[in-house]
Structures are given as C-alpha cells and as structure tokens.
mmCIF file of C-alpha atoms in Angstrom:
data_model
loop_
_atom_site.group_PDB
_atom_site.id
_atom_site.type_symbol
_atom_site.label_atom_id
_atom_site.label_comp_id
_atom_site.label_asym_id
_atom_site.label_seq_id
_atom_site.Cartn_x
_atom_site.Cartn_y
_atom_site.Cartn_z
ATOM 1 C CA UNK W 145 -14.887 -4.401 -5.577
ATOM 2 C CA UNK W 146 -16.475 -2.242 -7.713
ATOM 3 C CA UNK W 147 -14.547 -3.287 -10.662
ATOM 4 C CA UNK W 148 -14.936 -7.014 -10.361
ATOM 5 C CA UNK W 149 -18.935 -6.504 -10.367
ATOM 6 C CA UNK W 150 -18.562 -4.561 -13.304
ATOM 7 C CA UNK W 151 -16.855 -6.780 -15.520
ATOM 8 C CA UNK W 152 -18.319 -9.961 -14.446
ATOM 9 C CA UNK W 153 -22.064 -8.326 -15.618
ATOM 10 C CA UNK W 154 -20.631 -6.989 -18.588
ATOM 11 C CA UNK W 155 -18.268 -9.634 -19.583
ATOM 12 C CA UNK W 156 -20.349 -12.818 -18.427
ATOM 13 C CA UNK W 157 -23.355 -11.166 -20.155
ATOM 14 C CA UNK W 158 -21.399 -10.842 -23.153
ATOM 15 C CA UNK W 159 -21.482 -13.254 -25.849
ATOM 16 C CA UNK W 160 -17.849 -12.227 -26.574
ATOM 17 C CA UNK W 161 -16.723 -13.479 -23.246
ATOM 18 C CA UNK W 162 -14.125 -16.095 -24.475
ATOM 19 C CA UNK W 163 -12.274 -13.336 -26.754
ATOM 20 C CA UNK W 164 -12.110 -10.910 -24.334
ATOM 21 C CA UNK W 165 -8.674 -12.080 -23.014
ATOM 22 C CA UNK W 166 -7.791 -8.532 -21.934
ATOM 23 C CA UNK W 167 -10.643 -7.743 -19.881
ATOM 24 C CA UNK W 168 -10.860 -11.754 -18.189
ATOM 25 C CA UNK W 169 -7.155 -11.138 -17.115
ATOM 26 C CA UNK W 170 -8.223 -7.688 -15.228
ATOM 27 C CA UNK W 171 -10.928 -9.387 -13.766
ATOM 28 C CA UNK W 172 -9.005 -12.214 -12.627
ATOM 29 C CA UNK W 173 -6.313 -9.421 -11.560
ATOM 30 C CA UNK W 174 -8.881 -7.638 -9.302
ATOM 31 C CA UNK W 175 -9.906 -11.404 -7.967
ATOM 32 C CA UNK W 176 -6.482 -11.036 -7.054
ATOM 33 C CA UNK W 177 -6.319 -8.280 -5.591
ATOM 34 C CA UNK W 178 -9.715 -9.190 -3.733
ATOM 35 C CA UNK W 179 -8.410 -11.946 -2.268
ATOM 36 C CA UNK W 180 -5.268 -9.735 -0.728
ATOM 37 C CA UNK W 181 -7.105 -7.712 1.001
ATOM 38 C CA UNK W 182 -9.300 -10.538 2.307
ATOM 39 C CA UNK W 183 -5.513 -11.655 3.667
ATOM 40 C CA UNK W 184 -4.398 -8.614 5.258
ATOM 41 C CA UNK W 185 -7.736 -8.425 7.176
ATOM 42 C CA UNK W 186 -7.026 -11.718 8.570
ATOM 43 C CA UNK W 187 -3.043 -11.717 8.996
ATOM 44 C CA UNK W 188 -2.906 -9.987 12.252
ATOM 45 C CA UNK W 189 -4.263 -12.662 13.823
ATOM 46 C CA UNK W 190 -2.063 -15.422 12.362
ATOM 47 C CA UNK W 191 0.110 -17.474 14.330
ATOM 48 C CA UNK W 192 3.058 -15.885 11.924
ATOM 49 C CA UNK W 193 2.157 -12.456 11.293
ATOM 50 C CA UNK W 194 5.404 -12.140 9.534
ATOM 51 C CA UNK W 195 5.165 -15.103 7.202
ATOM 52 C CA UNK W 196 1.260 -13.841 6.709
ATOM 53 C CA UNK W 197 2.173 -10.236 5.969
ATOM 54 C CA UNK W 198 5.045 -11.753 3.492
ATOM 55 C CA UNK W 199 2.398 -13.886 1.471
ATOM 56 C CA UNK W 200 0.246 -11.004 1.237
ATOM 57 C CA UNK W 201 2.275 -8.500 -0.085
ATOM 58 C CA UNK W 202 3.391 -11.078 -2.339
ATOM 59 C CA UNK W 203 0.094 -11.397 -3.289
ATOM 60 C CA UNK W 204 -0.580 -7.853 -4.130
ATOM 61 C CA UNK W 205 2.474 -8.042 -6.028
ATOM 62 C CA UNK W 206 1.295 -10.146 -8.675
ATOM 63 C CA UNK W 207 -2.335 -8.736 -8.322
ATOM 64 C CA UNK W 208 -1.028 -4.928 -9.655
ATOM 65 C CA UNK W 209 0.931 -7.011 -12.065
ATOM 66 C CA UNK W 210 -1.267 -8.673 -13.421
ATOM 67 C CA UNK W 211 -3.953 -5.893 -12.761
ATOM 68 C CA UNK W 212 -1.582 -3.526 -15.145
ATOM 69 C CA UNK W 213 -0.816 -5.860 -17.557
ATOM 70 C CA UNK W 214 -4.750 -6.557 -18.362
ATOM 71 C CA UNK W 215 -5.261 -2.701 -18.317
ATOM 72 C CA UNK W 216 -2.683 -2.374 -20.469
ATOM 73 C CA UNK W 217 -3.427 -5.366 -23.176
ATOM 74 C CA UNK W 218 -7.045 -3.796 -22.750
ATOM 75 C CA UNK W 219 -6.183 -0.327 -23.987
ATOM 76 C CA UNK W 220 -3.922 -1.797 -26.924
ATOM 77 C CA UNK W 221 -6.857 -3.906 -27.929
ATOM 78 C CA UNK W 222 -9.495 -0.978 -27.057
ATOM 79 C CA UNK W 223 -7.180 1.487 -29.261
ATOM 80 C CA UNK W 224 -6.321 -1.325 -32.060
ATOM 81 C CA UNK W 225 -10.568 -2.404 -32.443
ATOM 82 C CA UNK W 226 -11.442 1.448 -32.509
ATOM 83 C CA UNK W 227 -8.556 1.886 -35.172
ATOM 84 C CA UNK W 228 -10.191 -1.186 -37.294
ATOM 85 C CA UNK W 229 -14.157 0.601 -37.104
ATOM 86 C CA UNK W 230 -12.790 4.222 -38.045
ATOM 87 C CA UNK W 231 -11.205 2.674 -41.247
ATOM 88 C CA UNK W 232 -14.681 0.342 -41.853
ATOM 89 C CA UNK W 233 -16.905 3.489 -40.824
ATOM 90 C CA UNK W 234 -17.948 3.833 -45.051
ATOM 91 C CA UNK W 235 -18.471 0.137 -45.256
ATOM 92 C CA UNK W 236 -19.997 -0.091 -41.716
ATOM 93 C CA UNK W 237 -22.827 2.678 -42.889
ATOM 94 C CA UNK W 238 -23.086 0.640 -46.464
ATOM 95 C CA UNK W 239 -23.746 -2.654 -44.545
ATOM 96 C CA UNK W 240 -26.094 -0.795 -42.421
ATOM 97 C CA UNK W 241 -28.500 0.709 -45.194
ATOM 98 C CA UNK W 242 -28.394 -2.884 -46.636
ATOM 99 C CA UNK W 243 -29.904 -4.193 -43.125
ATOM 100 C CA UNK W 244 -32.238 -1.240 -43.048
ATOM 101 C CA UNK W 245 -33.617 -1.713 -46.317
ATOM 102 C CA UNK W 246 -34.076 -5.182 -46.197
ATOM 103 C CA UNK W 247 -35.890 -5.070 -42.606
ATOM 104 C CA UNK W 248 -37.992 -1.915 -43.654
ATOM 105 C CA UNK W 249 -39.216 -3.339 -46.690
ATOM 106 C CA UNK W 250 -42.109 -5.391 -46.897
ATOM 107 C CA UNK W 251 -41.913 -9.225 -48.308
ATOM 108 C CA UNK W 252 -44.470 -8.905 -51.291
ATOM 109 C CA UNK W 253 -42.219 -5.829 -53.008
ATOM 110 C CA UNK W 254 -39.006 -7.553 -52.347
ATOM 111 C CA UNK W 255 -40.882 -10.451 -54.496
ATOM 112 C CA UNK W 256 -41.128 -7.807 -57.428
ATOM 113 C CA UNK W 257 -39.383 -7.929 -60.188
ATOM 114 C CA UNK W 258 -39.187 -6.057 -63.713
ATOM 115 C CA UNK W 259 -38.131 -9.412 -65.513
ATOM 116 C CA UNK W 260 -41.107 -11.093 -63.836
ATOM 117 C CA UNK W 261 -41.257 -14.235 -62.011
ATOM 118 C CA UNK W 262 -38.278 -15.796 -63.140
ATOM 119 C CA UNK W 263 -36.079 -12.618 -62.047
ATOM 120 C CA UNK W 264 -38.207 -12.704 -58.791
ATOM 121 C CA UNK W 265 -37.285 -15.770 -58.448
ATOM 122 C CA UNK W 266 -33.434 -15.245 -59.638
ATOM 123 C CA UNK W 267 -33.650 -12.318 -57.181
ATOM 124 C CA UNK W 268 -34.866 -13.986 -54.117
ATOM 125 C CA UNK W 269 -32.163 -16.934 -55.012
ATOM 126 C CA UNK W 270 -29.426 -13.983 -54.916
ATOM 127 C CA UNK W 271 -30.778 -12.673 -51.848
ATOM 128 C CA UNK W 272 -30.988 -15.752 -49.828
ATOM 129 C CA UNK W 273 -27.076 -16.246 -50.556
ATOM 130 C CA UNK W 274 -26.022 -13.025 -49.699
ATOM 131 C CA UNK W 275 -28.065 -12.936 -46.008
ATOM 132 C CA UNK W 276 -25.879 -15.098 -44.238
ATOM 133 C CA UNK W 277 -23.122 -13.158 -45.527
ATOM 134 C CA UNK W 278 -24.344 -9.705 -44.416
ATOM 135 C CA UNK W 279 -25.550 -11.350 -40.751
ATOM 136 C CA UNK W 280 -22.129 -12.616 -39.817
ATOM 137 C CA UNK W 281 -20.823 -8.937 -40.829
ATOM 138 C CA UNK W 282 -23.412 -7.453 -38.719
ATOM 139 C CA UNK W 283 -22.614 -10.446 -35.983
ATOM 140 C CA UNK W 284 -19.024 -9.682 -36.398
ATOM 141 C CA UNK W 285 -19.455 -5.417 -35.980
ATOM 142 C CA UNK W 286 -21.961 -6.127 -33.133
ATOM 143 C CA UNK W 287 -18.902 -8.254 -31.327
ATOM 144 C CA UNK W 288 -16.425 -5.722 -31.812
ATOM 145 C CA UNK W 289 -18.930 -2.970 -30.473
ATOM 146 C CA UNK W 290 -19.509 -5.087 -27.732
ATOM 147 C CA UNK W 291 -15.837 -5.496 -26.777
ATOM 148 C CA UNK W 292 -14.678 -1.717 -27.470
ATOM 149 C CA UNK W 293 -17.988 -1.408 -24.911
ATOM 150 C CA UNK W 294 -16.346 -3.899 -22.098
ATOM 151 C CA UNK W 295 -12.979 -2.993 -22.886
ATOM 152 C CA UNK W 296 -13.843 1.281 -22.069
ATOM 153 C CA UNK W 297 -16.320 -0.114 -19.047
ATOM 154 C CA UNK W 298 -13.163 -1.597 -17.587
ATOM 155 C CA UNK W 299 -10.385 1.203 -18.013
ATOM 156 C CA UNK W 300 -13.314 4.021 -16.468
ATOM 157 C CA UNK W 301 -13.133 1.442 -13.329
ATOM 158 C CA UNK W 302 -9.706 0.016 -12.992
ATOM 159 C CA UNK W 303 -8.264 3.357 -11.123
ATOM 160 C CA UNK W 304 -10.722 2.686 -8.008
ATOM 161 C CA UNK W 305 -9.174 -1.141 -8.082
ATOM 162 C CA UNK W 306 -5.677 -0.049 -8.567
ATOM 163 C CA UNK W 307 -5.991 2.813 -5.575
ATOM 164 C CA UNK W 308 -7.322 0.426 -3.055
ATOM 165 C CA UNK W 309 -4.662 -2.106 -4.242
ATOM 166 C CA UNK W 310 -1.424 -0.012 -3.830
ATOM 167 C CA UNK W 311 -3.051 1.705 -0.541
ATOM 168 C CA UNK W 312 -3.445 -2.202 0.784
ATOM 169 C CA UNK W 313 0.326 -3.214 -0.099
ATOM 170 C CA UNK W 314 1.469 -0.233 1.344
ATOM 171 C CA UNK W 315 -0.338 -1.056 4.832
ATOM 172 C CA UNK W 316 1.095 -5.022 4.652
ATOM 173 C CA UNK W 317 4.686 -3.062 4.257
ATOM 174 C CA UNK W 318 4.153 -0.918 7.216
ATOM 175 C CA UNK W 319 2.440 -4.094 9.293
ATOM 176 C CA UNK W 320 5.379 -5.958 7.937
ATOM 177 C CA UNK W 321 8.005 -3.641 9.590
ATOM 178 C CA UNK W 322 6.067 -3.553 12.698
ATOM 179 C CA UNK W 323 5.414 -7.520 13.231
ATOM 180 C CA UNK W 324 9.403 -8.165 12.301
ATOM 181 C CA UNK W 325 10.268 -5.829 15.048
ATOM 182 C CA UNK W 326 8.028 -7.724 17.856
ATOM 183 C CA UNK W 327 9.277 -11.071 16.474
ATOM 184 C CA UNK W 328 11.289 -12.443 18.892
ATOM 185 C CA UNK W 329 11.264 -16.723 18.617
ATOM 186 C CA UNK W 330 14.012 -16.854 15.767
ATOM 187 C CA UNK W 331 17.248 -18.555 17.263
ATOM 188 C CA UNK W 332 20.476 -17.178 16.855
ATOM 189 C CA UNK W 333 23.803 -18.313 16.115
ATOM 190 C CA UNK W 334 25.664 -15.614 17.637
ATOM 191 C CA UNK W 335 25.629 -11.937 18.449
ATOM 192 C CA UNK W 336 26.900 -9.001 16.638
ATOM 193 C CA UNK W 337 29.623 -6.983 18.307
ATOM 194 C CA UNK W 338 29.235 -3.584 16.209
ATOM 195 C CA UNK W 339 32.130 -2.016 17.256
ATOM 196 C CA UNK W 340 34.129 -5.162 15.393
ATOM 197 C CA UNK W 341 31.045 -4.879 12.821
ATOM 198 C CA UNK W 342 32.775 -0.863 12.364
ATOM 199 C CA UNK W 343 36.876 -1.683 12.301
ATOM 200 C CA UNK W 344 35.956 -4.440 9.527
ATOM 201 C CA UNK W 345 33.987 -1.919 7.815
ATOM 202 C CA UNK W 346 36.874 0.806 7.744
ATOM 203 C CA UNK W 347 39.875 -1.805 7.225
ATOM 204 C CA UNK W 348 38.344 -3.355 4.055
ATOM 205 C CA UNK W 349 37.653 -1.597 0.665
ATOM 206 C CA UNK W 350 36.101 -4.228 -1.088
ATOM 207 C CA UNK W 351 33.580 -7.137 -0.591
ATOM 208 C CA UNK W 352 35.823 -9.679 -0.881
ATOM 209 C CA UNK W 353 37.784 -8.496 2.369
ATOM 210 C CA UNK W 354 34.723 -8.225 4.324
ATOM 211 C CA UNK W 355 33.749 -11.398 3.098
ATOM 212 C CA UNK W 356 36.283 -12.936 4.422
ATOM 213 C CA UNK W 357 36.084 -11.127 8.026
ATOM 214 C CA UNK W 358 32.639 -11.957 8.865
ATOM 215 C CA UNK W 359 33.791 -14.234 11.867
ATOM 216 C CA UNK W 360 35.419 -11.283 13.142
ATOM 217 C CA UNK W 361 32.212 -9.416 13.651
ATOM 218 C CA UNK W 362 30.757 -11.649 16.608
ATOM 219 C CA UNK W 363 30.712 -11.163 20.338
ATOM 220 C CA UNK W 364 31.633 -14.589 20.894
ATOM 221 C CA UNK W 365 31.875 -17.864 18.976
ATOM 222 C CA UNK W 366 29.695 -18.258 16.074
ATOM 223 C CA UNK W 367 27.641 -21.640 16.990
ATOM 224 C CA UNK W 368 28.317 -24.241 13.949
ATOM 225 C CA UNK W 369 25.545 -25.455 11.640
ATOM 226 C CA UNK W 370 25.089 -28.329 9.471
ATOM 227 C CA UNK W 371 22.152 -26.722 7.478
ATOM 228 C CA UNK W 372 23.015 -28.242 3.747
ATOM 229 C CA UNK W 373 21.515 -26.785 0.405
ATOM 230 C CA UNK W 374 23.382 -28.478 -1.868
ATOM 231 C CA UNK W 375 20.662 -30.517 -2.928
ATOM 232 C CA UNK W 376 18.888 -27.191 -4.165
ATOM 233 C CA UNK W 377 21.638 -26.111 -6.432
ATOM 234 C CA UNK W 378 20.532 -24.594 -9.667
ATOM 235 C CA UNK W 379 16.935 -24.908 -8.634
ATOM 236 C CA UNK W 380 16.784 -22.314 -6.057
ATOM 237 C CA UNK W 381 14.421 -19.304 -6.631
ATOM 238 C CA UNK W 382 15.414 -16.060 -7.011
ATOM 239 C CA UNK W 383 14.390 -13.408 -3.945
ATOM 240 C CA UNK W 384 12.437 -11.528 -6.151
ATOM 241 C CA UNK W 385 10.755 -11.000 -9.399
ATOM 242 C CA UNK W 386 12.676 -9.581 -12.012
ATOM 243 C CA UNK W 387 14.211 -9.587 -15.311
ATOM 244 C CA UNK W 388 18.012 -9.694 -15.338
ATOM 245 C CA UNK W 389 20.175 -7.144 -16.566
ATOM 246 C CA UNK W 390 23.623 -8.194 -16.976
ATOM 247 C CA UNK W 391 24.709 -11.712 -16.179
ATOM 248 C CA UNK W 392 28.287 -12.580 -14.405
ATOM 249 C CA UNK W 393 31.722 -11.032 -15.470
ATOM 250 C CA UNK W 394 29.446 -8.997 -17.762
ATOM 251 C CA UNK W 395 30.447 -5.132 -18.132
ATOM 252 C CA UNK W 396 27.817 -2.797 -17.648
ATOM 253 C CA UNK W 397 26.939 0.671 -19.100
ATOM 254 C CA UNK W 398 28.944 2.157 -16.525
ATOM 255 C CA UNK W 399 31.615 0.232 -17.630
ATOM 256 C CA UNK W 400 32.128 -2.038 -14.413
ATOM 257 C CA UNK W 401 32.152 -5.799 -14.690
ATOM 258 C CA UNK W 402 30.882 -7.522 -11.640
ATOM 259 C CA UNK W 403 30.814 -11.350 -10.650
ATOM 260 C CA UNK W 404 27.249 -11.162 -9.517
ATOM 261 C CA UNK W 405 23.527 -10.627 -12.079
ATOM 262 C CA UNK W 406 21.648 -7.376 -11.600
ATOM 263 C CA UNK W 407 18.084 -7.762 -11.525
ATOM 264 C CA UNK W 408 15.725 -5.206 -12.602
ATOM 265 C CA UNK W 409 12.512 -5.292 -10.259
ATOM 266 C CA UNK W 410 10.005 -3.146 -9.521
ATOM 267 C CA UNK W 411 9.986 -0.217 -6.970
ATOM 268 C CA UNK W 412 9.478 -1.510 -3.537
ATOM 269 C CA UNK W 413 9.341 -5.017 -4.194
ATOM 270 C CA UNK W 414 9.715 -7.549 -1.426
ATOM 271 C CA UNK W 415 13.027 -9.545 -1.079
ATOM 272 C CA UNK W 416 13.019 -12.803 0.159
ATOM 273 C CA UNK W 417 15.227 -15.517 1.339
ATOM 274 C CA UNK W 418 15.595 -17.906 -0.805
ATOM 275 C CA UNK W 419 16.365 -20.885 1.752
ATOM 276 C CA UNK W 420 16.531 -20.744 5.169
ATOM 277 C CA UNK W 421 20.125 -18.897 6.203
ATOM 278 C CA UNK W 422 21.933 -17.073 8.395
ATOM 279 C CA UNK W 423 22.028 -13.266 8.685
ATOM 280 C CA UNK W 424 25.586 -12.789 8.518
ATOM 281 C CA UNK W 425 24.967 -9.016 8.202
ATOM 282 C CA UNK W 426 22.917 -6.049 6.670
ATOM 283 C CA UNK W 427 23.231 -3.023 6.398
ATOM 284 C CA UNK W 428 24.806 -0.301 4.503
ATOM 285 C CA UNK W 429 28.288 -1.148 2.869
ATOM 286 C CA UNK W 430 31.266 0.340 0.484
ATOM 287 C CA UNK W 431 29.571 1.697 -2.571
ATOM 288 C CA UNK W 432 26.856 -1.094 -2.779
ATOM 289 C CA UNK W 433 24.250 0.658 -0.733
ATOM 290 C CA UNK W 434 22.039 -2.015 1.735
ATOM 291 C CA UNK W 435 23.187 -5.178 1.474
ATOM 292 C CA UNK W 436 22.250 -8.519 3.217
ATOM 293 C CA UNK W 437 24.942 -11.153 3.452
ATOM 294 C CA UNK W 438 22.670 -14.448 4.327
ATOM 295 C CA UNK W 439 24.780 -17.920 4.770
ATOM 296 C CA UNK W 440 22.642 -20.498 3.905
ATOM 297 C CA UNK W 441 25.347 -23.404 4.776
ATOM 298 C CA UNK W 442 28.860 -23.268 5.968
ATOM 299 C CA UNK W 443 31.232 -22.112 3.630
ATOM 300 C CA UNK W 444 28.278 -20.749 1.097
ATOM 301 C CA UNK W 445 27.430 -16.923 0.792
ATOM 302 C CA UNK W 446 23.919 -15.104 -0.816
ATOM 303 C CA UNK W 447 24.722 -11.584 -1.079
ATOM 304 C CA UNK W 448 21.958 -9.255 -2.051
ATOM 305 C CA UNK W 449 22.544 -5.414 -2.686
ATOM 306 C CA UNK W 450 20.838 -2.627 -3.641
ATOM 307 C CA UNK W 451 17.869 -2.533 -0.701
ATOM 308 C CA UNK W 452 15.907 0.675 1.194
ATOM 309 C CA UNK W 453 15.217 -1.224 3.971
ATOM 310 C CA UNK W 454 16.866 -4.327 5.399
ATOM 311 C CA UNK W 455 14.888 -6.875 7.963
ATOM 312 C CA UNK W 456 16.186 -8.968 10.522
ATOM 313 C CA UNK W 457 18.938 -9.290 12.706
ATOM 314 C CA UNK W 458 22.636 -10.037 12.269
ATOM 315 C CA UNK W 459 23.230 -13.560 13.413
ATOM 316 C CA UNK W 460 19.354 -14.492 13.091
ATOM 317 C CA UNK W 461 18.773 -17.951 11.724
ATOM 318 C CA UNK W 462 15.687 -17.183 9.265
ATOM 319 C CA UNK W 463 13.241 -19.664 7.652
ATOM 320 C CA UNK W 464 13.148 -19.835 3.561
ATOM 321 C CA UNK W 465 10.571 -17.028 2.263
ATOM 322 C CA UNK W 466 11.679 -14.606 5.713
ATOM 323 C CA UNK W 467 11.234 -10.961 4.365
ATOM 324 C CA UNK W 468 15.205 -9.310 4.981
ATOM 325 C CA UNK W 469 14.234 -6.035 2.790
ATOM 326 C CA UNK W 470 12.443 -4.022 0.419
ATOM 327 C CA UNK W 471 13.772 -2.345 -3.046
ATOM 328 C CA UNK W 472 14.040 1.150 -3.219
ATOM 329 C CA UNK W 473 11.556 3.852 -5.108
ATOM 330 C CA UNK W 474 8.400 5.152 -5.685
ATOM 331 C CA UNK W 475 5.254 3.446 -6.304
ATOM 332 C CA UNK W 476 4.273 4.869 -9.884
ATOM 333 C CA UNK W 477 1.397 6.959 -9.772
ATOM 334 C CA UNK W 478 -2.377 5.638 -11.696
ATOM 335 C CA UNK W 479 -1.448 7.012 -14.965
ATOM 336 C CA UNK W 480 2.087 5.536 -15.297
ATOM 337 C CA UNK W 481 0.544 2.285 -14.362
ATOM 338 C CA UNK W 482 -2.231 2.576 -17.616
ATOM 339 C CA UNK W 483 0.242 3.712 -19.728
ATOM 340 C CA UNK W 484 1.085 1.790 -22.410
ATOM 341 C CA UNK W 485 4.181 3.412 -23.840
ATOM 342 C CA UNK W 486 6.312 1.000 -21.782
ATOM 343 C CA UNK W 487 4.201 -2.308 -22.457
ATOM 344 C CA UNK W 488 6.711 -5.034 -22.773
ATOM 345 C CA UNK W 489 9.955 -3.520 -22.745
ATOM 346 C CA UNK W 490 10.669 -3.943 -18.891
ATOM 347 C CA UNK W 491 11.142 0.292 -18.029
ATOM 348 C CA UNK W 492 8.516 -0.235 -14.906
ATOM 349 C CA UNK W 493 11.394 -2.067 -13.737
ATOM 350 C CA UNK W 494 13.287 0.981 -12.603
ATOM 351 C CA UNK W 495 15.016 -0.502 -9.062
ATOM 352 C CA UNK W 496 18.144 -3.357 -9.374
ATOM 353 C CA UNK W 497 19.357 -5.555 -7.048
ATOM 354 C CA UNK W 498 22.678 -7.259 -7.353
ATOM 355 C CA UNK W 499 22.714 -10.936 -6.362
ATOM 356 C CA UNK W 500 26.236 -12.014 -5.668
ATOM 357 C CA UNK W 501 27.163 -16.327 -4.676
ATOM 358 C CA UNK W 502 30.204 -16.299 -3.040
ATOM 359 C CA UNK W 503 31.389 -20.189 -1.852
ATOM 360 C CA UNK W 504 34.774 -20.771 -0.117
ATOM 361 C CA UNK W 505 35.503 -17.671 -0.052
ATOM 362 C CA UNK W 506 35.274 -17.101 -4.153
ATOM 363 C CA UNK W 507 32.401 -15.421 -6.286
ATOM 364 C CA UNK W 508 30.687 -18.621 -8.708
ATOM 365 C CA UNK W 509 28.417 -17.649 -11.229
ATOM 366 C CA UNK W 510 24.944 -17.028 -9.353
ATOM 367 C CA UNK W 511 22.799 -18.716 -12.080
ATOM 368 C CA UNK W 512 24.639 -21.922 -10.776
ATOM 369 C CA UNK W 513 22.604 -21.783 -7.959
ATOM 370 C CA UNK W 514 19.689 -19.634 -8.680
ATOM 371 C CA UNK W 515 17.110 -20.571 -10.870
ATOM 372 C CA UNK W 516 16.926 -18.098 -13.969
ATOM 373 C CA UNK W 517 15.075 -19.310 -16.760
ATOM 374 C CA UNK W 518 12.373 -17.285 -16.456
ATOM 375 C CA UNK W 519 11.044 -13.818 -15.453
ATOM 376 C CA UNK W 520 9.634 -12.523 -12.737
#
C-alpha cells in the first residue's frame, strides 16, 4: 500500500519516530488493513469460508478504526504543532538570525572585542553557554517541522488506504452473504413451520408472548440439547463493538424503558454469536425491526434487535463467532471519516442494537451475562 511505504520512509527515517504516536498508529492501521486484504484473497479457499469471511471483516473493522482514529489524532496534532509555530513565528525568525550570524561570521571577529581580551574572553565564555541553549531550540523547531512534515505526508495519503479498505469490507460482506447461503453442514434441531412462525406473529403484541411461543413455531418436535453456558456467565462477549447507550430498566429519550442495553455501533458492523446457540428465529418482528432470537442452552434466550440483514436459518445450531447479521446504514463517506469534529464523543456510532437476556421465560439484566466493561 501506498500509504504504508510512505510512512515507514518518512517516519523510520525520522529521528522523531518514537513521538510520532499519531502517524505509528496509521501505519500500524494500514498494516492492518494490509493484512485484510491479504485474508480475503485467501478466504475463498478456506475450509470455512464463512468463519474466514467473518475474521476478515472483523479485521477490517478494527483496521478503519484504528485507521480513523490515527488520521484523526494526526490532524489534531498536525493542527495543534502548526498552532504552536504561528504563535513562535517572531521568536522562530529571532532564533534564526542568531544561527545565521553566528555560522556566517568568521571565528577571528567573533574573538573581537572593544574591552579587549578580557571581554573577548568574557564574550566567548557567554557565548559558549548560550550555544547549547540555542541548538536544542533549533533541535526542538527542526522536530516539530519534521513531524508537521510526516503528519501532512500521511493525511495527503490516507484517502487511497481508506478507499481500498472500505471497497475490501464491502466485498467480504457480499462473499459473506454468498458463502452462508451455500453452507449447508450445520445440524439442525428442528424445522420451521412458517405458517405457525405467522399465527404467533399476529396473536402476540409483545416479545414476551412470542417468547414464550417459540415451541409453537416448529414442524415437529424440537430435538433437546444439553449445550450449557453457565460457566460463561458474566464473561461472555458482546456480538459487537460498541459503546452502550442506556443500560436495563433505563428510560430513554423517547421516553421508553426497556429490560435490555442499546448499543451504539457503527454502520454495518458485523454481529456475532456470542456462544454457540440455536437460531430460534430471525427476522422482522413487532416494532423492533430484525431481530435474532439465538438459545444458547435450554431455558436461556440472546435476543438481538435492530439488524439490516439477518444470517442463518431458524432452527440452525451455529458455532460461537457464526455471523447471524449486519447493522443497518451507510458507510460514511472519506471526509466524514477525517473529520475531527466528532473525535471522541461516539457520533460515528450512528446504528443501535438492542441486546435483550431473557432466562425462564423472564428478562435478567444483560450485563449479567455479557461482558461490559469496556468499549468496543
């Protein structure tokens, strides 16, 4: 990649390199990214495409994330070190003359003085103290020249990263789709009837009645399970990165107080399962848009609202990490992604997804199972 050569020459070259923390974390980022694409080229021919095409969009993921987050740390600094040599420009151009005089002029005038010898001497004593002092202030301007110089190098690149970056995750999405549709080796536990899957639909007005009715939804007899998480509780990862929103029995700005967290994620961001489970549906229900319903043991419910697009089947057994949808939205165009206005406040977060636990039959606080303590 274009960028990575970039920086590493400029960077590497640079005698700055260790405070350059921006521009190291693009470069890293665009590693990243690097190393994506290297595992899209190489995921159709894995044994799992779909657990292949999963890691990689993963990995592009954190690669724009961590891609934007340089660029933007980058322009903050950039903007912050410009800032710092407009305000120094009258004692940058003093400090310069000094230099100038002092390399233009030759040593025996320098050694003159009107108070003769001694004041040459008192002179030269004067001048010997105060060269350090003007060479780490022309060391220190030359690093911060030096940095504004990386820090510009990398911004003029970064949009040819970031285009070939959100083109690649958009072609493991569409692969994604594809490879879940040809998969057919998961086992089942039984099969939808959706005619039953409709009457339950119509009969219940909330999510606690359809809950509750899931059993009535299968062709035949649902085949038992003794798949046990318990051992997992509180520890479990959430299916996506985020930041929450509003924690359990909190009200919201809307006014409604739900028993589930909201998440704020990104647009189009992958949702995963969070432990192997059981599709007990997807699909579009009540007023909570897409939802998967996965049962990760008997008696215990992960409900996940708020999806585009839902994967799998209904009464698929999945593996932990199985894609089952994506968020909604649009992929923000190159400018949003530079911008800065938003830096650290969250708004690229625009999408939320609504993580509901539901265990005999009764919501419990999802952070009971979930682990929260940090962001996505």
């Amino acid at each position: 990649m274009r960028l990575r050569a970039a920086l590493a020459f400029v960077i590497l070259g640079s005698p700055v390199y260790a405070q350059t923390d921006p521009a190291t974390a693009a470069l890293n980022a665009a590693r990243q990214l690097e190393q994506a694409s290297i595992t899209l080229t190489e995921a159709d021919s894995a044994r799992d495409r779909v657990r292949a095409l999963t890691a990689t969009i993963q990995a592009y993921e954190a690669g724009l994330t961590a891609m934007r987050d340089g660029l933007r740390q980058a322009a903050t600094r950039e903007a912050q070190l410009s800032a710092e040599l407009r305000a120094r420009e009258k004692d940058v151009a003093q400090l310069l003359g000094i230099l100038q005089t002092i390399e233009t002029t030759s040593p025996p005038v320098l050694m003159l003085h009107p108070s003769g010898p001694l004041g040459s001497a008192r002179a030269g004593m004067m001048l010997s103290e105060v060269t350090p002092s003007l060479n780490a202030r022309a060391q220190s301007l030359a690093r911060d020249l030096q940095e504004v110089q990386t820090l510009r190098l990398l911004q003029q690149n970064a949009s040819e990263t970031l285009v070939e970056g959100l083109a690649g995750v958009q072609t493991a999405r569409t692969r994604l789709s594809e490879a879940i549709a040809d998969r057919t080796d998961l086992p089942r536990r039984f099969v939808e009837d959706p005619i039953r899957t409709a009457i339950l639909i119509s009969s219940t007005e909330t999510l606690d009645g359809f809950a509750s009715g899931l059993s009535q939804i299968s062709e035949g007899e649902i085949a038992a399970t003794n798949a046990d998480v318990s051992g997992k509780k509180g520890q479990i990862q959430l299916p996506t990165q985020g930041v929450i929103l509003h924690h359990a029995d909190e009200t919201d700005a809307a006014g409604v107080t739900r028993p589930g967290i909201v998440l704020a994620t990104r647009p189009r961001a992958i949702v995963t399962s969070p432990t192997a489970a059981t599709i007990r549906y997807r699909g579009p229900l009540l007023d909570l848009g897409n939802l998967v319903i996965l049962e990760p043991q008997p008696g215990l419910l992960f409900v996940f609202s708020g999806l585009q697009e839902v994967y799998g089947e209904t009464g698929q057994v999945i593996p932990e990490g199985s894609p089952v949808g994506l968020m909604p939205g649009e992929t923000p165009e190159i400018g949003a992604i530079l911008s800065t206005s938003g830096d650290g406040t969250g708004t690229d977060r625009s999408e939320t997804l609504y993580i509901e636990v539901r265990q005999d039959n009764s919501p419990v606080d999802p952070e009971s199972w979930f682990r929260t303590d940090k962001d996505g």
